[in-house]
Short mmCIF file of C-alpha atoms in Angstrom, two decimals:
data_model
loop_
_atom_site.label_atom_id
_atom_site.label_comp_id
_atom_site.label_asym_id
_atom_site.label_seq_id
_atom_site.Cartn_x
_atom_site.Cartn_y
_atom_site.Cartn_z
CA MET A 222 75.50 -11.19 13.87
CA GLY A 223 77.85 -12.46 16.60
CA GLN A 224 81.23 -14.05 16.16
CA LYS A 225 81.40 -17.53 14.66
CA ARG A 226 82.08 -20.51 16.90
CA VAL A 227 85.28 -22.34 15.96
CA VAL A 228 85.88 -26.07 16.29
CA ILE A 229 88.81 -28.41 15.76
CA THR A 230 88.05 -31.20 13.32
CA GLY A 231 91.49 -32.55 12.39
CA MET A 232 94.93 -32.90 13.95
CA GLY A 233 98.28 -34.07 12.59
CA VAL A 234 101.69 -34.40 14.24
CA ILE A 235 105.29 -35.25 13.41
CA THR A 236 107.12 -35.55 16.74
CA PRO A 237 110.08 -37.17 18.52
CA LEU A 238 107.48 -39.46 20.14
CA GLY A 239 105.92 -40.63 16.88
CA ASN A 240 104.73 -39.43 13.50
CA ASN A 241 101.02 -39.85 14.12
CA LEU A 242 98.55 -39.00 16.88
CA GLU A 243 98.13 -42.48 18.31
CA GLU A 244 101.82 -43.30 18.63
CA CYS A 245 102.58 -39.90 20.13
CA TRP A 246 99.70 -40.14 22.60
CA THR A 247 100.58 -43.70 23.67
CA ASN A 248 104.16 -42.67 24.41
CA LEU A 249 103.03 -39.56 26.31
CA LEU A 250 100.77 -41.60 28.58
CA ALA A 251 103.57 -44.10 29.14
CA GLY A 252 105.87 -41.28 30.26
CA LYS A 253 108.34 -42.10 27.51
CA SER A 254 111.01 -39.62 26.52
CA GLY A 255 111.79 -38.86 22.88
CA ILE A 256 115.17 -37.35 23.78
CA THR A 257 118.33 -39.18 22.69
CA ARG A 258 121.90 -38.38 21.77
CA ILE A 259 121.92 -36.49 18.47
CA THR A 260 122.70 -38.81 15.55
CA ASN A 261 122.32 -36.59 12.46
CA PHE A 262 125.70 -34.89 12.93
CA ASP A 263 128.85 -35.11 15.04
CA THR A 264 128.36 -33.29 18.35
CA VAL A 265 131.94 -33.59 19.62
CA GLY A 266 132.89 -30.26 21.16
CA TYR A 267 129.30 -29.21 21.89
CA PRO A 268 128.38 -28.76 25.59
CA THR A 269 124.95 -30.19 24.71
CA GLN A 270 124.89 -33.37 22.63
CA ILE A 271 121.24 -34.43 23.00
CA GLY A 272 118.00 -33.51 21.30
CA GLY A 273 114.59 -34.61 20.10
CA GLU A 274 115.15 -35.82 16.54
CA ILE A 275 112.37 -37.04 14.27
CA LYS A 276 112.80 -40.73 13.58
CA ASP A 277 111.68 -42.62 10.48
CA PHE A 278 110.42 -39.55 8.61
CA SER A 279 110.29 -39.99 4.84
CA PRO A 280 109.02 -36.92 2.95
CA ALA A 281 108.11 -39.18 0.01
CA ASP A 282 105.35 -40.68 2.17
CA PHE A 283 103.58 -37.32 2.07
CA MET A 284 104.54 -35.56 -1.17
CA ASP A 285 106.15 -35.90 -4.56
CA ARG A 286 109.89 -36.62 -4.30
CA ARG A 287 110.76 -33.81 -6.70
CA ASP A 288 108.75 -31.31 -4.67
CA ALA A 289 110.33 -32.55 -1.44
CA ARG A 290 113.84 -31.89 -2.78
CA ARG A 291 112.85 -28.26 -3.23
CA MET A 292 111.73 -27.86 0.37
CA ASP A 293 113.67 -27.37 3.57
CA ARG A 294 113.05 -30.01 6.22
CA PHE A 295 110.81 -27.65 8.21
CA THR A 296 108.56 -27.21 5.15
CA GLN A 297 108.49 -30.93 4.47
CA MET A 298 107.25 -31.55 8.00
CA ALA A 299 104.69 -28.74 7.75
CA VAL A 300 103.26 -30.39 4.64
CA ALA A 301 103.31 -33.83 6.28
CA ALA A 302 101.53 -32.69 9.45
CA SER A 303 98.99 -30.78 7.35
CA ASN A 304 98.26 -33.87 5.23
CA LEU A 305 97.75 -35.91 8.39
CA ALA A 306 95.38 -33.27 9.80
CA ILE A 307 93.41 -33.16 6.54
CA ALA A 308 93.06 -36.94 6.58
CA ASP A 309 91.98 -36.86 10.24
CA ALA A 310 89.34 -34.23 9.44
CA GLN A 311 88.10 -36.25 6.46
CA ILE A 312 87.68 -33.00 4.58
CA ASP A 313 87.55 -32.89 0.79
CA PHE A 314 88.65 -29.52 -0.54
CA ASN A 315 87.00 -30.29 -3.87
CA THR A 316 83.71 -29.74 -2.06
CA GLN A 317 84.86 -26.52 -0.35
CA ASP A 318 85.02 -22.94 -1.58
CA CYS A 319 88.82 -22.72 -1.44
CA GLU A 320 88.66 -18.93 -1.50
CA ARG A 321 87.45 -19.41 2.09
CA VAL A 322 90.05 -21.98 3.17
CA GLY A 323 93.31 -20.53 4.46
CA VAL A 324 96.62 -21.45 6.05
CA ILE A 325 98.52 -19.83 8.90
CA MET A 326 101.73 -21.50 10.02
CA GLY A 327 104.29 -20.57 12.63
CA THR A 328 108.02 -21.13 12.73
CA GLY A 329 110.68 -19.66 14.93
CA ILE A 330 113.73 -20.20 12.74
CA GLY A 331 112.58 -21.47 9.33
CA GLY A 332 114.95 -23.03 6.80
CA ILE A 333 118.19 -22.91 8.75
CA SER A 334 119.42 -26.23 7.35
CA THR A 335 119.17 -24.82 3.83
CA LEU A 336 120.93 -21.63 4.93
CA CYS A 337 123.86 -23.60 6.34
CA ASP A 338 124.10 -25.88 3.29
CA GLN A 339 124.02 -23.08 0.76
CA HIS A 340 126.43 -20.90 2.73
CA ARG A 341 128.90 -23.78 2.53
CA VAL A 342 128.37 -24.00 -1.26
CA PHE A 343 128.85 -20.24 -1.55
CA LEU A 344 132.17 -20.30 0.34
CA GLU A 345 133.53 -23.38 -1.41
CA LYS A 346 132.29 -22.89 -4.99
CA GLY A 347 131.29 -19.26 -5.34
CA PRO A 348 128.05 -17.33 -5.90
CA GLY A 349 127.26 -18.94 -9.24
CA ARG A 350 126.74 -22.31 -7.60
CA VAL A 351 124.17 -21.23 -5.03
CA SER A 352 120.89 -23.04 -5.71
CA PRO A 353 118.05 -21.10 -7.39
CA PHE A 354 115.84 -22.74 -4.76
CA PHE A 355 117.93 -21.34 -1.89
CA ILE A 356 115.62 -18.42 -1.06
CA PRO A 357 112.31 -20.30 -1.56
CA MET A 358 113.63 -23.06 0.70
CA LEU A 359 115.02 -20.71 3.35
CA ILE A 360 112.20 -18.26 3.97
CA GLY A 361 109.99 -18.98 6.95
CA ASN A 362 106.67 -18.40 5.18
CA MET A 363 107.15 -21.35 2.86
CA GLY A 364 105.46 -23.85 5.18
CA ALA A 365 102.18 -21.98 4.78
CA GLY A 366 102.93 -21.25 1.14
CA GLN A 367 103.59 -24.84 0.11
CA VAL A 368 100.57 -26.21 1.96
CA SER A 369 98.31 -23.71 0.20
CA ILE A 370 99.88 -24.45 -3.21
CA ILE A 371 99.62 -28.23 -2.83
CA HIS A 372 95.95 -28.11 -1.81
CA GLY A 373 94.83 -25.06 -3.80
CA LEU A 374 93.82 -23.05 -0.73
CA ARG A 375 93.35 -19.38 -1.60
CA GLY A 376 92.05 -17.93 1.65
CA PRO A 377 94.06 -15.93 4.22
CA ASN A 378 97.66 -17.13 4.15
CA PHE A 379 100.60 -15.97 6.23
CA THR A 380 103.21 -16.99 8.76
CA THR A 381 103.67 -16.01 12.39
CA VAL A 382 107.22 -15.67 13.73
CA SER A 383 107.19 -15.15 17.49
CA ALA A 384 109.85 -17.65 18.60
CA CYS A 385 108.39 -20.35 20.82
CA ALA A 386 104.92 -18.78 20.69
CA SER A 387 104.80 -18.92 16.87
CA SER A 388 102.39 -21.80 16.34
CA ALA A 389 100.15 -20.82 19.25
CA ASN A 390 99.86 -17.37 17.67
CA ALA A 391 99.18 -19.05 14.31
CA ILE A 392 96.25 -20.98 15.77
CA GLY A 393 94.99 -17.91 17.61
CA GLU A 394 95.10 -15.75 14.49
CA ALA A 395 93.39 -18.46 12.44
CA PHE A 396 90.71 -18.59 15.16
CA ARG A 397 90.15 -14.86 14.69
CA VAL A 398 89.92 -15.23 10.89
CA ILE A 399 87.04 -17.71 11.22
CA GLN A 400 85.37 -15.81 14.06
CA ASN A 401 85.31 -12.72 11.86
CA ASP A 402 83.81 -14.65 8.93
CA GLU A 403 86.84 -14.22 6.68
CA ALA A 404 87.14 -17.99 6.14
CA ASP A 405 85.21 -21.18 6.85
CA VAL A 406 88.23 -23.48 7.28
CA MET A 407 91.80 -22.76 8.39
CA LEU A 408 94.85 -24.99 8.61
CA ALA A 409 96.98 -23.71 11.48
CA GLY A 410 100.04 -24.84 13.37
CA GLY A 411 103.78 -24.80 13.12
CA SER A 412 106.94 -26.57 12.06
CA GLU A 413 110.57 -26.43 13.12
CA ALA A 414 113.74 -28.22 12.03
CA ALA A 415 116.52 -26.53 13.96
CA VAL A 416 118.43 -29.55 15.27
CA VAL A 417 121.39 -28.58 13.08
CA PRO A 418 125.01 -27.79 14.01
CA LEU A 419 124.81 -23.99 13.83
CA ALA A 420 121.57 -23.67 15.80
CA LEU A 421 122.78 -26.12 18.42
CA ALA A 422 126.00 -24.13 18.76
CA GLY A 423 124.06 -20.91 19.19
CA PHE A 424 121.81 -22.28 21.89
CA CYS A 425 124.86 -23.81 23.60
CA SER A 426 126.58 -20.41 23.61
CA MET A 427 123.51 -18.95 25.33
CA LYS A 428 123.85 -21.65 28.00
CA ALA A 429 120.11 -22.21 27.63
CA MET A 430 120.12 -25.98 27.18
CA SER A 431 120.55 -28.98 29.43
CA THR A 432 124.01 -30.56 29.44
CA ARG A 433 122.80 -33.84 30.94
CA ASN A 434 124.34 -35.70 28.00
CA ASP A 435 124.80 -39.03 29.79
CA GLU A 436 121.10 -39.24 30.66
CA PRO A 437 119.21 -37.89 27.63
CA ALA A 438 115.82 -39.20 28.70
CA MET A 439 116.19 -37.46 32.06
CA ALA A 440 117.46 -34.12 30.74
CA SER A 441 114.18 -32.26 30.31
CA ARG A 442 112.79 -31.86 33.81
CA PRO A 443 110.36 -28.94 34.02
CA PHE A 444 109.68 -27.53 37.48
CA ASP A 445 112.19 -29.92 39.08
CA ARG A 446 114.74 -28.35 41.43
CA ASP A 447 117.64 -29.79 39.42
CA ARG A 448 116.57 -28.61 35.96
CA ASP A 449 119.43 -27.13 33.95
CA GLY A 450 117.92 -25.97 30.65
CA PHE A 451 115.68 -26.98 27.79
CA VAL A 452 116.22 -29.72 25.20
CA LEU A 453 116.08 -28.73 21.52
CA SER A 454 113.67 -30.75 19.37
CA GLU A 455 112.18 -30.70 15.89
CA GLY A 456 108.77 -31.53 14.48
CA ALA A 457 105.44 -30.17 13.28
CA ALA A 458 101.83 -30.05 14.42
CA VAL A 459 98.78 -28.77 12.53
CA VAL A 460 95.07 -28.48 13.30
CA ILE A 461 92.04 -27.99 11.06
CA LEU A 462 89.81 -25.23 12.42
CA GLU A 463 86.30 -24.85 11.06
CA ASP A 464 83.26 -22.70 11.51
CA ALA A 465 81.14 -24.88 13.80
CA THR A 466 77.97 -24.54 11.74
CA ALA A 467 79.74 -25.54 8.53
CA ALA A 468 81.48 -28.43 10.28
CA LEU A 469 78.20 -29.79 11.59
CA ARG A 470 76.62 -29.37 8.16
CA ARG A 471 79.25 -31.57 6.53
CA GLY A 472 78.99 -34.16 9.30
CA ALA A 473 82.49 -33.58 10.65
CA ARG A 474 83.75 -35.31 13.77
CA ILE A 475 84.44 -32.45 16.20
CA SER A 476 87.37 -32.95 18.57
CA ALA A 477 86.99 -29.75 20.62
CA GLU A 478 85.90 -26.13 20.51
CA LEU A 479 88.50 -23.38 20.58
CA ILE A 480 87.00 -20.71 22.81
CA GLY A 481 89.77 -18.32 23.85
CA TYR A 482 93.01 -16.71 22.72
CA GLY A 483 95.20 -14.19 24.47
CA THR A 484 98.55 -12.73 23.50
CA THR A 485 100.86 -10.17 25.13
CA GLY A 486 104.43 -8.90 25.24
CA ASP A 487 106.71 -8.88 28.28
CA ALA A 488 108.59 -5.70 27.29
CA TYR A 489 111.30 -6.94 29.64
CA HIS A 490 114.25 -8.90 28.19
CA ILE A 491 115.23 -10.61 24.94
CA VAL A 492 115.38 -14.12 26.42
CA ALA A 493 114.36 -14.03 30.10
CA PRO A 494 110.82 -13.67 31.45
CA PRO A 495 110.06 -11.26 34.30
CA PRO A 496 110.24 -13.13 37.62
CA ASP A 497 106.65 -12.25 38.45
CA GLY A 498 105.42 -13.63 35.12
CA ALA A 499 103.43 -10.46 34.36
CA GLY A 500 103.38 -10.92 30.58
CA ALA A 501 102.45 -14.60 30.77
CA ALA A 502 99.74 -13.76 33.31
CA GLY A 503 98.40 -11.17 30.88
CA SER A 504 98.08 -13.66 28.02
CA MET A 505 96.28 -16.16 30.25
CA ALA A 506 93.93 -13.50 31.62
CA ARG A 507 93.14 -12.27 28.11
CA ALA A 508 92.46 -15.83 26.93
CA LEU A 509 90.05 -16.41 29.81
CA LYS A 510 88.27 -13.12 29.12
CA ASP A 511 88.05 -13.97 25.44
CA ALA A 512 86.60 -17.38 26.31
CA GLY A 513 84.08 -15.79 28.67
CA ILE A 514 84.89 -18.19 31.48
CA ALA A 515 86.03 -17.89 35.09
CA PRO A 516 89.51 -19.13 36.12
CA THR A 517 87.84 -21.82 38.22
CA GLU A 518 86.43 -23.45 35.09
CA VAL A 519 89.89 -24.48 33.82
CA ASP A 520 90.70 -28.08 34.74
CA TYR A 521 94.15 -28.42 33.19
CA ILE A 522 97.01 -26.32 31.87
CA ASN A 523 99.55 -27.69 29.43
CA ALA A 524 102.39 -25.49 30.61
CA HIS A 525 105.07 -23.90 28.49
CA GLY A 526 107.39 -25.47 31.10
CA THR A 527 110.69 -25.58 29.23
CA SER A 528 112.91 -26.80 32.09
CA THR A 529 114.89 -23.55 32.36
CA PRO A 530 115.45 -22.24 35.90
CA PRO A 531 113.90 -18.75 35.41
CA GLY A 532 111.21 -19.76 32.90
CA ASP A 533 109.52 -22.34 35.09
CA ILE A 534 109.49 -19.99 38.08
CA GLY A 535 108.02 -17.21 35.97
CA GLU A 536 105.25 -19.39 34.61
CA THR A 537 104.39 -20.76 38.05
CA SER A 538 104.16 -17.20 39.38
CA ALA A 539 101.97 -16.20 36.45
CA ILE A 540 99.58 -19.12 36.97
CA LYS A 541 99.20 -18.25 40.65
CA ARG A 542 98.69 -14.59 39.78
CA VAL A 543 95.79 -15.39 37.42
CA PHE A 544 94.19 -18.40 39.09
CA MET A 545 94.92 -17.56 42.74
CA GLU A 546 93.71 -20.35 45.03
CA HIS A 547 92.41 -22.38 42.07
CA ALA A 548 96.03 -22.70 40.87
CA TYR A 549 96.50 -25.34 43.57
CA LYS A 550 93.34 -27.25 42.61
CA MET A 551 93.99 -27.87 38.91
CA ALA A 552 96.53 -30.02 37.11
CA VAL A 553 99.50 -28.42 35.36
CA SER A 554 101.88 -30.57 33.34
CA SER A 555 104.70 -29.96 30.89
CA THR A 556 104.85 -32.47 28.08
CA LYS A 557 108.18 -30.93 27.02
CA SER A 558 109.58 -33.27 29.65
CA MET A 559 108.99 -35.98 27.02
CA THR A 560 108.96 -34.21 23.64
CA GLY A 561 111.65 -31.64 24.32
CA HIS A 562 111.11 -28.13 22.98
CA LEU A 563 109.87 -27.90 19.38
CA LEU A 564 110.37 -24.10 19.40
CA GLY A 565 107.99 -22.67 16.79
CA ALA A 566 105.99 -25.93 16.65
CA ALA A 567 105.65 -26.35 20.42
CA GLY A 568 102.41 -24.41 20.87
CA SER A 569 100.42 -26.29 18.24
CA LEU A 570 101.65 -29.67 19.45
CA GLU A 571 100.74 -28.83 23.03
CA MET A 572 97.28 -27.60 22.10
CA ILE A 573 96.70 -30.88 20.29
CA ILE A 574 97.86 -32.73 23.42
CA SER A 575 95.39 -30.63 25.45
CA VAL A 576 92.57 -31.70 23.12
CA LEU A 577 93.58 -35.36 23.41
CA THR A 578 93.69 -34.97 27.20
CA MET A 579 90.07 -33.82 27.22
CA ASN A 580 88.87 -36.52 24.86
CA ARG A 581 90.86 -39.44 26.24
CA GLY A 582 90.27 -38.78 29.96
CA HIS A 583 93.92 -38.85 30.97
CA ILE A 584 96.43 -36.12 31.77
CA PRO A 585 99.97 -36.76 30.53
CA PRO A 586 102.62 -36.37 33.21
CA THR A 587 105.61 -34.16 33.81
CA ILE A 588 108.33 -36.81 33.86
CA ASN A 589 111.71 -36.46 35.61
CA TYR A 590 110.03 -34.61 38.45
CA ASP A 591 112.15 -35.97 41.27
CA ASN A 592 112.98 -33.06 43.57
CA PRO A 593 110.39 -30.32 44.16
CA ASP A 594 111.48 -26.71 43.78
CA PRO A 595 110.05 -24.54 46.60
CA GLU A 596 109.36 -21.79 44.05
CA CYS A 597 107.42 -24.20 41.83
CA ASP A 598 104.72 -25.56 44.10
CA LEU A 599 101.75 -26.53 41.91
CA ASP A 600 100.37 -29.95 40.94
CA TYR A 601 102.59 -30.83 37.99
CA VAL A 602 101.19 -34.38 37.57
CA PRO A 603 104.56 -35.88 38.49
CA ASN A 604 105.95 -38.84 36.56
CA LYS A 605 102.75 -40.80 35.89
CA ALA A 606 99.71 -40.08 33.75
CA ARG A 607 96.50 -39.47 35.67
CA ALA A 608 92.92 -40.38 34.83
CA ALA A 609 90.83 -37.24 35.08
CA GLU A 610 87.82 -35.52 33.58
CA VAL A 611 88.97 -32.39 31.79
CA LYS A 612 86.29 -30.18 30.25
CA VAL A 613 88.36 -27.03 29.74
CA ALA A 614 92.10 -26.86 29.11
CA MET A 615 94.60 -24.07 28.53
CA SER A 616 97.84 -24.28 26.59
CA ASN A 617 100.63 -21.75 27.21
CA SER A 618 103.46 -20.73 24.88
CA PHE A 619 106.08 -18.08 25.66
CA GLY A 620 108.91 -17.06 23.34
CA PHE A 621 112.22 -15.20 23.24
CA GLY A 622 111.58 -11.52 22.77
CA GLY A 623 108.83 -11.64 25.38
CA HIS A 624 106.06 -13.06 23.17
CA ASN A 625 103.24 -14.79 25.06
CA ALA A 626 100.23 -16.72 23.76
CA SER A 627 97.56 -18.73 25.55
CA LEU A 628 94.80 -20.84 24.00
CA VAL A 629 91.69 -22.21 25.70
CA VAL A 630 89.88 -25.29 24.40
CA LYS A 631 86.63 -26.83 25.59
CA ARG A 632 85.39 -30.36 25.21
CA TRP A 633 82.71 -30.44 22.55
CA GLY A 634 79.26 -30.98 23.97
CA SER A 635 80.27 -30.35 27.60
#
């Protein structure tokens, strides 16, 4: 028996552009930025004072208040995005064999807010006052753990931690679980809540972020000549993956088919990609081979495109290395220009955006693309959304440590 076909039947997002699919998509097509000056804490003294904060998020809308108090913000958002995806899929787990329903979530940093809060308690009041929920709130696997507990899902359950590739790896590994007939349904995605003082300070010390504090909406500018770093954001994005046969049997609405997954390591540097993009090229090539398609069949790439000087050059080089002359014929856009960088949740959000792009017939733009960089010379869909037929899309995610992941989705029925 061959590998199972895997389809996407539900999607849920909590983002700086909106806490549901429609609001997020509308703002993406409008070229709206979700980047503002940080309001959750005082940023005086920080070189970077901007970020993509989640607005109007109330955990009580998605879970019991008592349970929410025992979760870090990243776990709360993982649960919220999962609940939205479940509702979108119209799936009733009471009718499923929950031994064959699993959860794989990604996060790059996990419960850093809880770590900072409890460290302060420890220093000020001593070890006896540290919360008994400190460790269960801190650890990065608790997004997947809490989702499985809340919904009674007893299938494969773990967490991927590969920096900015975390949630793309989570989706790819969940894809493999279903392909190999180890589950019928998988919730997969990622969550991150690192817009906190300590994390911001750390990224500032790395000089990795934009310092365009007076123009927050213009700070994230992937592939533009004047880009000066990424913009830190928070949020969560989760998909429901199902065995295609089972999904059709239950009458599910299928959003897309996931057909390819590739992952590699750069083996180069802890934070910088190789200039030739060799590792990123490898993940894209593996994803294409896994999908069984030619490079010319890809219509659109949702780029990792973080707005860092070396990263955008490396990804452009990698795309040209894999797609050759076709690289100049397809659309490539970075929606991080609007959402900022959700770190461990970036890959799942951007795969969802790729699915919406196929189904809605429009490609979201790369905003703030004002001055072309000679080393970044592809069609980045500058500044305005574009009507286009997209049958096959790729989403790229590359993380610190040299972790690369690429996913390929195909429009259902095409």
